[in-house]
mmCIF file of C-alpha atoms in Angstrom:
data_model
loop_
_atom_site.group_PDB
_atom_site.id
_atom_site.type_symbol
_atom_site.label_atom_id
_atom_site.label_comp_id
_atom_site.label_asym_id
_atom_site.label_seq_id
_atom_site.Cartn_x
_atom_site.Cartn_y
_atom_site.Cartn_z
ATOM 1 C CA VAL W 569 -210.716 -69.025 -43.201
ATOM 2 C CA TYR W 570 -208.077 -71.189 -44.400
ATOM 3 C CA ARG W 571 -208.773 -75.766 -43.667
ATOM 4 C CA VAL W 572 -205.598 -77.408 -44.362
ATOM 5 C CA PRO W 573 -206.892 -80.772 -45.026
ATOM 6 C CA GLU W 574 -205.362 -84.093 -43.165
ATOM 7 C CA THR W 575 -202.452 -85.032 -45.330
ATOM 8 C CA ALA W 576 -202.477 -88.604 -43.364
ATOM 9 C CA THR W 577 -206.035 -89.038 -44.984
ATOM 10 C CA ILE W 578 -205.309 -87.693 -48.370
ATOM 11 C CA LEU W 579 -202.756 -90.311 -48.797
ATOM 12 C CA LEU W 580 -204.279 -93.433 -47.024
ATOM 13 C CA SER W 581 -207.253 -92.919 -49.176
ATOM 14 C CA GLY W 582 -205.586 -93.572 -52.027
ATOM 15 C CA GLY W 583 -205.243 -97.106 -51.179
ATOM 16 C CA ILE W 584 -202.251 -96.790 -48.812
ATOM 17 C CA LYS W 585 -202.273 -99.647 -46.141
ATOM 18 C CA PHE W 586 -200.234 -98.469 -43.634
ATOM 19 C CA ALA W 587 -200.197 -101.890 -41.202
ATOM 20 C CA ASP W 588 -198.983 -104.010 -44.588
ATOM 21 C CA LEU W 589 -196.071 -102.115 -45.145
ATOM 22 C CA THR W 590 -192.648 -103.300 -43.432
ATOM 23 C CA ASN W 591 -191.017 -100.948 -40.466
ATOM 24 C CA GLU W 592 -188.583 -99.668 -42.845
ATOM 25 C CA VAL W 593 -191.174 -98.234 -45.579
ATOM 26 C CA GLN W 594 -193.285 -97.079 -42.692
ATOM 27 C CA LEU W 595 -190.537 -94.702 -42.164
ATOM 28 C CA GLN W 596 -190.098 -93.405 -45.383
ATOM 29 C CA PHE W 597 -193.906 -92.706 -45.510
ATOM 30 C CA GLN W 598 -194.015 -91.033 -42.465
ATOM 31 C CA GLU W 599 -190.594 -89.130 -43.428
ATOM 32 C CA HIS W 600 -192.942 -88.061 -47.102
ATOM 33 C CA LEU W 601 -195.719 -87.607 -45.206
ATOM 34 C CA LEU W 602 -194.331 -84.908 -42.610
ATOM 35 C CA LYS W 603 -192.872 -83.218 -46.018
ATOM 36 C CA ALA W 604 -195.949 -83.516 -47.565
ATOM 37 C CA MET W 605 -197.810 -82.347 -45.160
ATOM 38 C CA ILE W 606 -195.269 -78.879 -44.497
ATOM 39 C CA GLU W 607 -195.235 -78.089 -48.056
ATOM 40 C CA ILE W 608 -199.271 -78.165 -47.649
ATOM 41 C CA GLU W 609 -199.331 -75.792 -45.368
ATOM 42 C CA ASN W 610 -196.887 -73.684 -46.644
ATOM 43 C CA THR W 611 -199.225 -73.123 -49.143
ATOM 44 C CA PHE W 612 -202.040 -71.826 -47.039
ATOM 45 C CA PHE W 613 -199.809 -70.178 -45.091
ATOM 46 C CA THR W 614 -198.494 -68.149 -47.802
ATOM 47 C CA LEU W 615 -201.798 -67.136 -49.098
ATOM 48 C CA ALA W 616 -202.953 -66.180 -45.696
ATOM 49 C CA GLU W 617 -199.745 -63.530 -45.233
ATOM 50 C CA ASN W 618 -200.736 -62.201 -48.669
ATOM 51 C CA CYS W 619 -204.877 -62.238 -48.166
ATOM 52 C CA GLN W 620 -205.596 -58.333 -47.417
ATOM 53 C CA ARG W 621 -207.875 -59.031 -44.919
ATOM 54 C CA ASN W 622 -207.882 -60.662 -41.396
ATOM 55 C CA CYS W 623 -206.834 -64.733 -41.895
ATOM 56 C CA LEU W 624 -207.254 -67.443 -39.788
ATOM 57 C CA VAL W 625 -206.032 -71.037 -40.839
ATOM 58 C CA ILE W 626 -206.876 -74.221 -39.297
ATOM 59 C CA CYS W 627 -204.799 -77.426 -39.858
ATOM 60 C CA ASP W 628 -206.300 -80.408 -39.399
ATOM 61 C CA ARG W 629 -203.879 -82.365 -37.935
ATOM 62 C CA GLY W 630 -200.148 -80.894 -37.008
ATOM 63 C CA ALA W 631 -196.531 -81.762 -37.613
ATOM 64 C CA MET W 632 -195.802 -83.144 -34.617
ATOM 65 C CA ASP W 633 -198.713 -85.805 -35.145
ATOM 66 C CA ALA W 634 -196.749 -87.828 -37.081
ATOM 67 C CA SER W 635 -194.386 -88.582 -34.368
ATOM 68 C CA ALA W 636 -197.170 -90.547 -32.417
ATOM 69 C CA PHE W 637 -196.976 -93.403 -35.312
ATOM 70 C CA VAL W 638 -192.915 -93.677 -35.310
ATOM 71 C CA PRO W 639 -190.808 -94.906 -32.272
ATOM 72 C CA LYS W 640 -188.890 -91.565 -30.834
ATOM 73 C CA LYS W 641 -185.505 -93.073 -32.426
ATOM 74 C CA ASP W 642 -186.918 -92.840 -35.810
ATOM 75 C CA TRP W 643 -188.833 -89.395 -35.116
ATOM 76 C CA GLU W 644 -185.364 -87.976 -33.610
ATOM 77 C CA TYR W 645 -183.775 -89.508 -37.095
ATOM 78 C CA ILE W 646 -186.510 -88.136 -39.231
ATOM 79 C CA MET W 647 -186.199 -84.262 -37.840
ATOM 80 C CA ALA W 648 -182.141 -84.545 -38.170
ATOM 81 C CA LYS W 649 -182.107 -85.941 -41.508
ATOM 82 C CA ASN W 650 -184.361 -83.047 -42.712
ATOM 83 C CA GLY W 651 -182.734 -79.991 -40.402
ATOM 84 C CA MET W 652 -185.893 -79.590 -37.936
ATOM 85 C CA ASN W 653 -186.219 -79.410 -34.058
ATOM 86 C CA PRO W 654 -189.210 -79.872 -31.866
ATOM 87 C CA VAL W 655 -189.258 -76.276 -30.917
ATOM 88 C CA GLY W 656 -189.440 -75.099 -34.281
ATOM 89 C CA LEU W 657 -192.406 -77.746 -35.688
ATOM 90 C CA ARG W 658 -194.022 -77.806 -31.974
ATOM 91 C CA ASP W 659 -194.246 -74.216 -30.915
ATOM 92 C CA THR W 660 -193.597 -71.466 -33.456
ATOM 93 C CA ARG W 661 -195.018 -73.391 -36.528
ATOM 94 C CA TYR W 662 -198.614 -72.983 -34.838
ATOM 95 C CA ASN W 663 -200.147 -70.360 -32.879
ATOM 96 C CA HIS W 664 -202.401 -72.528 -31.100
ATOM 97 C CA ILE W 665 -203.279 -76.672 -30.420
ATOM 98 C CA ILE W 666 -206.310 -78.004 -30.122
ATOM 99 C CA HIS W 667 -206.479 -81.460 -29.067
ATOM 100 C CA MET W 668 -210.177 -82.678 -29.547
ATOM 101 C CA VAL W 669 -210.208 -86.071 -27.332
ATOM 102 C CA THR W 670 -211.121 -89.209 -29.790
ATOM 103 C CA ALA W 671 -214.708 -90.438 -29.076
ATOM 104 C CA ALA W 672 -212.914 -93.814 -28.051
ATOM 105 C CA LYS W 673 -212.507 -91.976 -24.927
ATOM 106 C CA GLY W 674 -215.267 -91.009 -22.700
ATOM 107 C CA ALA W 675 -217.954 -91.262 -25.144
ATOM 108 C CA GLU W 676 -217.435 -94.845 -26.893
ATOM 109 C CA ALA W 677 -220.915 -95.475 -27.679
ATOM 110 C CA PHE W 678 -220.030 -92.946 -30.639
ATOM 111 C CA TYR W 679 -216.985 -94.033 -31.555
ATOM 112 C CA THR W 680 -217.217 -96.040 -34.966
ATOM 113 C CA LEU W 681 -215.129 -96.927 -38.323
ATOM 114 C CA GLU W 682 -217.930 -96.472 -40.581
ATOM 115 C CA ASP W 683 -217.752 -93.326 -42.990
ATOM 116 C CA HIS W 684 -213.998 -93.374 -42.241
ATOM 117 C CA LEU W 685 -211.938 -94.477 -45.049
ATOM 118 C CA ALA W 686 -208.555 -93.600 -43.602
ATOM 119 C CA ARG W 687 -209.848 -95.169 -39.530
ATOM 120 C CA SER W 688 -208.990 -98.599 -38.825
ATOM 121 C CA GLU W 689 -207.727 -98.725 -35.299
ATOM 122 C CA SER W 690 -209.813 -100.763 -32.369
ATOM 123 C CA LEU W 691 -211.052 -99.286 -29.358
ATOM 124 C CA PRO W 692 -208.380 -99.950 -27.192
ATOM 125 C CA ALA W 693 -205.875 -98.629 -30.266
ATOM 126 C CA ALA W 694 -207.793 -95.353 -30.571
ATOM 127 C CA GLN W 695 -207.277 -94.866 -27.200
ATOM 128 C CA MET W 696 -204.138 -95.654 -27.464
ATOM 129 C CA LEU W 697 -202.727 -93.308 -30.049
ATOM 130 C CA ASP W 698 -205.309 -90.665 -28.920
ATOM 131 C CA ASP W 699 -203.054 -90.556 -26.006
ATOM 132 C CA ARG W 700 -199.487 -90.373 -27.852
ATOM 133 C CA ALA W 701 -200.802 -87.897 -30.059
ATOM 134 C CA ALA W 702 -202.012 -85.664 -27.057
ATOM 135 C CA GLU W 703 -198.555 -86.313 -25.740
ATOM 136 C CA ALA W 704 -196.721 -85.235 -29.102
ATOM 137 C CA TRP W 705 -197.795 -81.829 -28.314
ATOM 138 C CA ILE W 706 -196.892 -81.778 -24.627
ATOM 139 C CA GLY W 707 -194.555 -78.182 -24.244
ATOM 140 C CA HIS W 708 -196.647 -75.807 -26.590
ATOM 141 C CA PRO W 709 -197.481 -72.693 -24.668
ATOM 142 C CA TYR W 710 -201.407 -72.825 -26.182
ATOM 143 C CA PHE W 711 -202.717 -76.012 -26.147
ATOM 144 C CA ASP W 712 -205.936 -76.760 -24.805
ATOM 145 C CA VAL W 713 -207.648 -80.433 -24.865
ATOM 146 C CA ILE W 714 -211.148 -81.038 -25.382
ATOM 147 C CA ASP W 715 -212.411 -83.641 -23.482
ATOM 148 C CA ASN W 716 -215.748 -85.812 -23.800
ATOM 149 C CA SER W 717 -217.115 -84.602 -20.568
ATOM 150 C CA THR W 718 -220.082 -82.511 -22.418
ATOM 151 C CA GLU W 719 -222.349 -83.819 -25.287
ATOM 152 C CA PHE W 720 -221.314 -83.329 -28.618
ATOM 153 C CA ASP W 721 -222.605 -79.927 -29.392
ATOM 154 C CA THR W 722 -221.268 -78.283 -26.505
ATOM 155 C CA LYS W 723 -217.929 -79.897 -26.974
ATOM 156 C CA LEU W 724 -217.677 -77.812 -29.984
ATOM 157 C CA ARG W 725 -218.929 -74.693 -28.518
ATOM 158 C CA ARG W 726 -215.921 -75.468 -25.971
ATOM 159 C CA MET W 727 -213.654 -75.473 -29.145
ATOM 160 C CA ILE W 728 -214.701 -72.662 -30.880
ATOM 161 C CA SER W 729 -214.717 -70.596 -28.018
ATOM 162 C CA SER W 730 -211.229 -71.526 -27.205
ATOM 163 C CA VAL W 731 -210.088 -70.482 -30.924
ATOM 164 C CA CYS W 732 -211.943 -67.155 -30.216
ATOM 165 C CA GLN W 733 -210.792 -66.545 -27.037
ATOM 166 C CA LYS W 734 -206.714 -67.062 -27.936
ATOM 167 C CA MET W 735 -207.476 -64.642 -31.134
ATOM 168 C CA GLY W 736 -209.051 -62.200 -28.893
ATOM 169 C CA ILE W 737 -212.466 -62.289 -30.158
ATOM 170 C CA ASP W 738 -215.613 -61.302 -28.176
ATOM 171 C CA THR W 739 -218.213 -63.170 -28.265
ATOM 172 C CA GLY W 740 -220.288 -62.130 -25.706
ATOM 173 C CA ASP W 741 -222.507 -65.278 -24.298
ATOM 174 C CA ARG W 742 -223.031 -67.132 -26.997
ATOM 175 C CA LEU W 743 -220.154 -69.328 -26.654
ATOM 176 C CA ALA W 744 -220.094 -68.858 -23.016
ATOM 177 C CA ILE W 745 -218.417 -71.650 -21.461
ATOM 178 C CA GLY W 746 -216.644 -70.174 -18.328
ATOM 179 C CA ALA W 747 -213.258 -71.370 -19.366
ATOM 180 C CA LYS W 748 -210.525 -69.603 -16.937
ATOM 181 C CA LYS W 749 -206.869 -69.702 -16.169
ATOM 182 C CA VAL W 750 -206.468 -71.016 -12.317
ATOM 183 C CA LYS W 751 -203.091 -70.890 -10.535
ATOM 184 C CA PHE W 752 -201.990 -72.844 -7.465
ATOM 185 C CA LEU W 753 -199.209 -72.646 -5.170
ATOM 186 C CA VAL W 754 -197.103 -75.757 -4.892
ATOM 187 C CA ARG W 755 -195.367 -76.729 -1.483
ATOM 188 C CA SER W 756 -192.409 -78.786 -3.168
ATOM 189 C CA LEU W 757 -190.848 -80.410 -6.167
ATOM 190 C CA PRO W 758 -191.209 -84.180 -6.183
ATOM 191 C CA ASP W 759 -189.419 -86.440 -8.085
ATOM 192 C CA ASP W 760 -189.196 -86.612 -11.621
ATOM 193 C CA SER W 761 -190.394 -89.929 -11.670
ATOM 194 C CA LYS W 762 -193.885 -88.880 -10.186
ATOM 195 C CA PHE W 763 -194.742 -87.104 -12.971
ATOM 196 C CA PRO W 764 -196.485 -88.531 -16.383
ATOM 197 C CA LYS W 765 -195.013 -87.724 -19.408
ATOM 198 C CA PHE W 766 -193.906 -83.875 -19.575
ATOM 199 C CA GLN W 767 -191.603 -81.579 -21.414
ATOM 200 C CA ASP W 768 -188.854 -78.946 -19.856
ATOM 201 C CA PHE W 769 -188.391 -75.525 -20.872
ATOM 202 C CA GLU W 770 -185.855 -73.092 -20.257
ATOM 203 C CA VAL W 771 -188.331 -69.619 -20.449
ATOM 204 C CA VAL W 772 -186.980 -65.849 -19.848
ATOM 205 C CA HIS W 773 -189.379 -63.007 -18.999
ATOM 206 C CA GLU W 774 -188.415 -59.122 -19.886
ATOM 207 C CA TYR W 775 -190.826 -56.642 -18.599
ATOM 208 C CA LEU W 776 -190.664 -53.590 -21.443
ATOM 209 C CA LYS W 777 -191.542 -49.833 -20.515
ATOM 210 C CA ALA W 778 -195.244 -49.314 -21.054
ATOM 211 C CA SER W 779 -196.402 -45.953 -22.953
ATOM 212 C CA VAL W 780 -199.881 -46.789 -22.757
ATOM 213 C CA ARG W 781 -201.470 -46.658 -19.052
ATOM 214 C CA ASN W 782 -201.858 -49.336 -17.090
ATOM 215 C CA THR W 783 -200.899 -52.191 -19.773
ATOM 216 C CA GLN W 784 -198.079 -54.622 -18.952
ATOM 217 C CA PRO W 785 -196.108 -55.059 -21.734
ATOM 218 C CA ARG W 786 -193.546 -57.798 -21.775
ATOM 219 C CA LEU W 787 -190.978 -60.417 -23.724
ATOM 220 C CA ARG W 788 -191.004 -63.820 -23.675
ATOM 221 C CA ARG W 789 -188.196 -66.261 -24.942
ATOM 222 C CA ARG W 790 -188.595 -69.910 -24.564
ATOM 223 C CA GLY W 791 -186.557 -73.199 -25.449
ATOM 224 C CA GLN W 792 -185.493 -76.268 -25.792
ATOM 225 C CA ASN W 793 -181.659 -77.538 -26.527
ATOM 226 C CA GLY W 794 -180.885 -74.098 -27.688
ATOM 227 C CA HIS W 795 -184.176 -73.549 -29.917
ATOM 228 C CA TRP W 796 -186.463 -70.731 -28.897
ATOM 229 C CA SER W 797 -189.278 -69.146 -29.759
ATOM 230 C CA TYR W 798 -189.939 -65.287 -29.143
ATOM 231 C CA THR W 799 -193.396 -63.636 -27.844
ATOM 232 C CA TYR W 800 -194.478 -60.430 -27.449
ATOM 233 C CA THR W 801 -197.188 -60.074 -24.893
ATOM 234 C CA VAL W 802 -199.615 -56.926 -23.779
ATOM 235 C CA ARG W 803 -201.734 -57.747 -20.495
ATOM 236 C CA ARG W 804 -204.842 -54.915 -20.591
ATOM 237 C CA PRO W 805 -207.221 -53.878 -17.579
ATOM 238 C CA LYS W 806 -209.990 -56.394 -17.668
ATOM 239 C CA ILE W 807 -213.221 -55.810 -19.840
ATOM 240 C CA ASN W 808 -216.745 -57.432 -18.756
ATOM 241 C CA GLY W 809 -214.653 -59.035 -15.747
ATOM 242 C CA GLN W 810 -212.052 -60.836 -18.049
ATOM 243 C CA GLN W 811 -208.231 -60.045 -18.400
ATOM 244 C CA VAL W 812 -206.955 -59.451 -21.863
ATOM 245 C CA GLU W 813 -203.526 -60.339 -23.028
ATOM 246 C CA VAL W 814 -202.822 -59.706 -26.652
ATOM 247 C CA LYS W 815 -199.807 -62.351 -27.966
ATOM 248 C CA THR W 816 -197.638 -62.133 -30.982
ATOM 249 C CA GLN W 817 -195.440 -64.218 -32.072
ATOM 250 C CA VAL W 818 -191.772 -62.055 -32.914
ATOM 251 C CA THR W 819 -188.560 -63.318 -34.739
ATOM 252 C CA GLN W 820 -185.324 -63.413 -32.651
ATOM 253 C CA ARG W 821 -184.423 -59.950 -34.788
ATOM 254 C CA ASP W 822 -187.436 -58.121 -33.760
ATOM 255 C CA TYR W 823 -187.160 -59.964 -29.857
ATOM 256 C CA ASN W 824 -183.340 -58.176 -29.570
ATOM 257 C CA LEU W 825 -184.735 -54.597 -31.064
ATOM 258 C CA LEU W 826 -187.371 -54.460 -28.465
ATOM 259 C CA LEU W 827 -185.310 -55.422 -25.078
ATOM 260 C CA GLY W 828 -183.939 -52.156 -25.885
ATOM 261 C CA GLN W 829 -187.288 -50.770 -24.096
ATOM 262 C CA LYS W 830 -186.647 -53.501 -21.020
ATOM 263 C CA ASP W 831 -188.423 -51.844 -17.853
ATOM 264 C CA ASP W 832 -185.319 -51.206 -15.223
ATOM 265 C CA LYS W 833 -187.570 -51.422 -12.773
ATOM 266 C CA HIS W 834 -187.869 -55.074 -13.112
ATOM 267 C CA PHE W 835 -185.662 -58.044 -12.481
ATOM 268 C CA THR W 836 -185.139 -60.900 -15.206
ATOM 269 C CA ILE W 837 -187.333 -63.892 -14.159
ATOM 270 C CA HIS W 838 -185.988 -67.379 -15.060
ATOM 271 C CA LYS W 839 -188.414 -70.426 -14.798
ATOM 272 C CA THR W 840 -188.523 -73.934 -15.806
ATOM 273 C CA ARG W 841 -191.785 -74.858 -17.413
ATOM 274 C CA ARG W 842 -192.719 -78.660 -17.231
ATOM 275 C CA CYS W 843 -195.823 -79.118 -19.271
ATOM 276 C CA PHE W 844 -197.743 -82.699 -18.842
ATOM 277 C CA LEU W 845 -201.249 -83.761 -19.078
ATOM 278 C CA HIS W 846 -203.297 -85.427 -16.147
ATOM 279 C CA ASN W 847 -206.635 -86.626 -16.405
ATOM 280 C CA ASN W 848 -207.080 -85.027 -19.688
ATOM 281 C CA GLN W 849 -206.117 -81.739 -18.187
ATOM 282 C CA TYR W 850 -202.935 -79.841 -19.508
ATOM 283 C CA PHE W 851 -201.187 -78.547 -16.767
ATOM 284 C CA GLN W 852 -197.925 -75.891 -16.768
ATOM 285 C CA LEU W 853 -195.557 -75.638 -13.803
ATOM 286 C CA ASP W 854 -193.520 -72.612 -13.263
ATOM 287 C CA ILE W 855 -190.389 -73.623 -11.578
ATOM 288 C CA TYR W 856 -188.804 -70.458 -10.660
ATOM 289 C CA ARG W 857 -184.658 -69.972 -10.970
ATOM 290 C CA GLU W 858 -181.816 -68.241 -10.186
ATOM 291 C CA PRO W 859 -180.906 -65.616 -10.587
ATOM 292 C CA CYS W 860 -184.070 -63.915 -9.074
ATOM 293 C CA HIS W 861 -185.239 -61.880 -6.427
ATOM 294 C CA PRO W 862 -185.522 -63.767 -2.928
ATOM 295 C CA ARG W 863 -189.059 -63.368 -2.840
ATOM 296 C CA CYS W 864 -189.242 -66.075 -5.748
ATOM 297 C CA LYS W 865 -186.878 -68.505 -4.630
ATOM 298 C CA GLY W 866 -188.462 -71.957 -4.431
ATOM 299 C CA LEU W 867 -191.600 -70.638 -5.855
ATOM 300 C CA LEU W 868 -193.462 -73.451 -7.456
ATOM 301 C CA LEU W 869 -196.922 -72.177 -9.468
ATOM 302 C CA LEU W 870 -199.159 -74.647 -11.132
ATOM 303 C CA GLU W 871 -201.613 -73.439 -13.801
ATOM 304 C CA THR W 872 -204.175 -74.896 -16.374
ATOM 305 C CA TYR W 873 -207.217 -73.414 -18.334
ATOM 306 C CA THR W 874 -210.594 -75.120 -16.915
ATOM 307 C CA THR W 875 -214.235 -74.964 -16.598
ATOM 308 C CA ILE W 876 -213.955 -77.001 -13.564
ATOM 309 C CA GLU W 877 -214.429 -75.354 -10.147
ATOM 310 C CA GLY W 878 -214.799 -76.017 -6.236
ATOM 311 C CA LYS W 879 -213.934 -79.475 -5.036
ATOM 312 C CA GLN W 880 -214.250 -80.897 -8.450
ATOM 313 C CA LEU W 881 -211.627 -79.198 -9.404
ATOM 314 C CA MET W 882 -209.666 -80.154 -6.558
ATOM 315 C CA LYS W 883 -209.766 -83.537 -7.343
ATOM 316 C CA ARG W 884 -208.760 -83.258 -11.104
ATOM 317 C CA LEU W 885 -205.790 -81.653 -9.699
ATOM 318 C CA PRO W 886 -202.337 -83.597 -9.854
ATOM 319 C CA GLU W 887 -202.078 -85.705 -6.506
ATOM 320 C CA PHE W 888 -198.637 -86.511 -6.806
ATOM 321 C CA LEU W 889 -198.327 -82.650 -6.189
ATOM 322 C CA ASP W 890 -198.308 -80.956 -2.068
ATOM 323 C CA ILE W 891 -200.854 -78.409 -3.094
ATOM 324 C CA VAL W 892 -200.846 -75.429 -0.632
ATOM 325 C CA GLU W 893 -204.092 -72.745 -1.938
ATOM 326 C CA GLU W 894 -205.084 -71.729 -5.012
ATOM 327 C CA VAL W 895 -203.679 -68.030 -5.773
ATOM 328 C CA THR W 896 -205.304 -67.439 -8.831
ATOM 329 C CA ASP W 897 -206.282 -63.437 -8.129
ATOM 330 C CA ASN W 898 -203.767 -62.899 -5.624
ATOM 331 C CA PRO W 899 -201.282 -60.206 -6.459
ATOM 332 C CA LYS W 900 -198.589 -61.569 -4.363
ATOM 333 C CA TYR W 901 -198.058 -64.144 -7.178
ATOM 334 C CA SER W 902 -198.505 -62.049 -10.138
ATOM 335 C CA MET W 903 -195.393 -62.327 -12.052
ATOM 336 C CA TYR W 904 -195.110 -58.705 -12.516
ATOM 337 C CA ASN W 905 -195.263 -57.953 -8.726
ATOM 338 C CA LEU W 906 -192.714 -60.940 -8.632
ATOM 339 C CA SER W 907 -190.167 -59.299 -10.710
ATOM 340 C CA LEU W 908 -190.127 -55.623 -8.893
ATOM 341 C CA LYS W 909 -186.478 -55.151 -8.099
ATOM 342 C CA GLU W 910 -188.022 -52.705 -4.760
ATOM 343 C CA GLU W 911 -189.281 -54.442 -1.808
ATOM 344 C CA TRP W 912 -193.447 -54.210 -2.123
ATOM 345 C CA GLU W 913 -193.295 -52.626 1.491
ATOM 346 C CA ILE W 914 -191.694 -49.356 -0.117
ATOM 347 C CA THR W 915 -192.865 -49.842 -3.788
ATOM 348 C CA LYS W 916 -195.079 -47.448 -5.254
ATOM 349 C CA HIS W 917 -195.283 -49.809 -8.430
ATOM 350 C CA PHE W 918 -197.187 -52.696 -7.197
ATOM 351 C CA CYS W 919 -200.453 -53.852 -8.918
ATOM 352 C CA HIS W 920 -203.155 -54.565 -6.881
ATOM 353 C CA LYS W 921 -205.097 -54.611 -9.904
ATOM 354 C CA LEU W 922 -204.767 -53.533 -13.609
ATOM 355 C CA GLU W 923 -207.665 -51.733 -14.230
ATOM 356 C CA GLY W 924 -207.759 -48.614 -16.048
ATOM 357 C CA PRO W 925 -209.707 -45.564 -18.731
ATOM 358 C CA VAL W 926 -210.641 -47.149 -21.831
ATOM 359 C CA ASP W 927 -212.026 -45.600 -24.771
ATOM 360 C CA GLU W 928 -215.262 -46.295 -26.629
ATOM 361 C CA LEU W 929 -213.749 -49.515 -27.879
ATOM 362 C CA GLY W 930 -212.809 -51.029 -25.294
ATOM 363 C CA ASN W 931 -208.832 -49.591 -25.822
ATOM 364 C CA PRO W 932 -206.888 -48.398 -23.059
ATOM 365 C CA VAL W 933 -206.446 -44.504 -23.589
ATOM 366 C CA LEU W 934 -202.946 -43.175 -24.038
ATOM 367 C CA ILE W 935 -200.520 -41.447 -21.916
ATOM 368 C CA ASN W 936 -199.995 -37.846 -23.111
ATOM 369 C CA GLY W 937 -201.108 -39.277 -27.232
ATOM 370 C CA VAL W 938 -197.635 -41.400 -27.027
ATOM 371 C CA SER W 939 -198.587 -43.775 -29.721
ATOM 372 C CA ASN W 940 -195.180 -44.168 -31.611
ATOM 373 C CA VAL W 941 -194.131 -47.020 -29.471
ATOM 374 C CA VAL W 942 -197.299 -48.500 -28.568
ATOM 375 C CA LEU W 943 -196.665 -52.187 -29.774
ATOM 376 C CA GLU W 944 -200.209 -53.694 -30.608
ATOM 377 C CA PRO W 945 -199.398 -56.605 -32.837
ATOM 378 C CA GLU W 946 -201.308 -54.900 -35.679
ATOM 379 C CA HIS W 947 -198.989 -52.214 -35.638
ATOM 380 C CA LEU W 948 -195.621 -54.248 -34.507
ATOM 381 C CA ASN W 949 -193.829 -54.373 -37.768
ATOM 382 C CA GLU W 950 -194.390 -50.553 -38.269
ATOM 383 C CA ALA W 951 -193.246 -49.721 -34.838
ATOM 384 C CA LEU W 952 -189.995 -51.652 -35.077
ATOM 385 C CA SER W 953 -189.125 -49.841 -37.759
ATOM 386 C CA LYS W 954 -189.040 -47.082 -35.829
ATOM 387 C CA ILE W 955 -186.753 -48.085 -33.301
#
């Protein structure tokens, strides 16, 4: 495990007083901080890529955090000057974002400036900056918010469990917190002014031919303003009651190669994905777009990851959305089924539940021993070379 130190703390602990700088110098400082952060991270990323063992890189802060401390127009100027864009800094640079909510929000008694050389914010200022830091990451496809609804040790376990879940590491019940993805059908789309700060993305999904029984491989292209990130996902049968999805970021070249395995039984899925924070909860609203099957026209699905259930969860949902019902495990709202070209009444491919035979390690059994095009992440590069 590599741990990338916080660049701002390194600089500010050297005697820099950010509040004493002029606006012009503050802008210069933020630009240099961003470039220094990227170089430091790149050093660790390169070490990790050349490591002979499985490697995890944890960054204390990330590139988009700097945007919380400068006006929007200044941040856009810094990015344009250095040939950067939000999709590259936010979506493709990091596999997973975890926002640890400050103690100043929900655990005020524990907020202190003692033993923090680089921290000088008052309680209200800390709350405001925490909101802005969280908002900077709105739109990242894998963004978890860890609030102060539990005592601190449990907060840490929730964070570790979130990392393990995204990496596909089974921790048994040692870190069991119970977070799961929940999905709700929304009746209609309200005016944009009803939403808190949000980010909209164009999302395109393509299902691929599966060479492993009862798996669902797919590609995703996700972007804004002509900048894209690409993801290859394999959805596997449930293990110990938990749905397994293995996700791998791929390059545009690899994405184009993999498109050659597109499954003709499925339509391409076009969506606008709206990402926003509400009540310290991260939500994604999928707005299905044409061209699509008639069953998808006007479809709105709200998703979030949470440990909360029942009436308590319903109280946390955005009150400005007209929620029809929860559809988490309803196969009618599975993207796999929604994208099928054939009508559900006649097709043999409708998936009621993803399950199938697995070996002693929990891996799906291959069809007829075919493995040269099974694009599991650990074999992705080798498989691509054979296409």
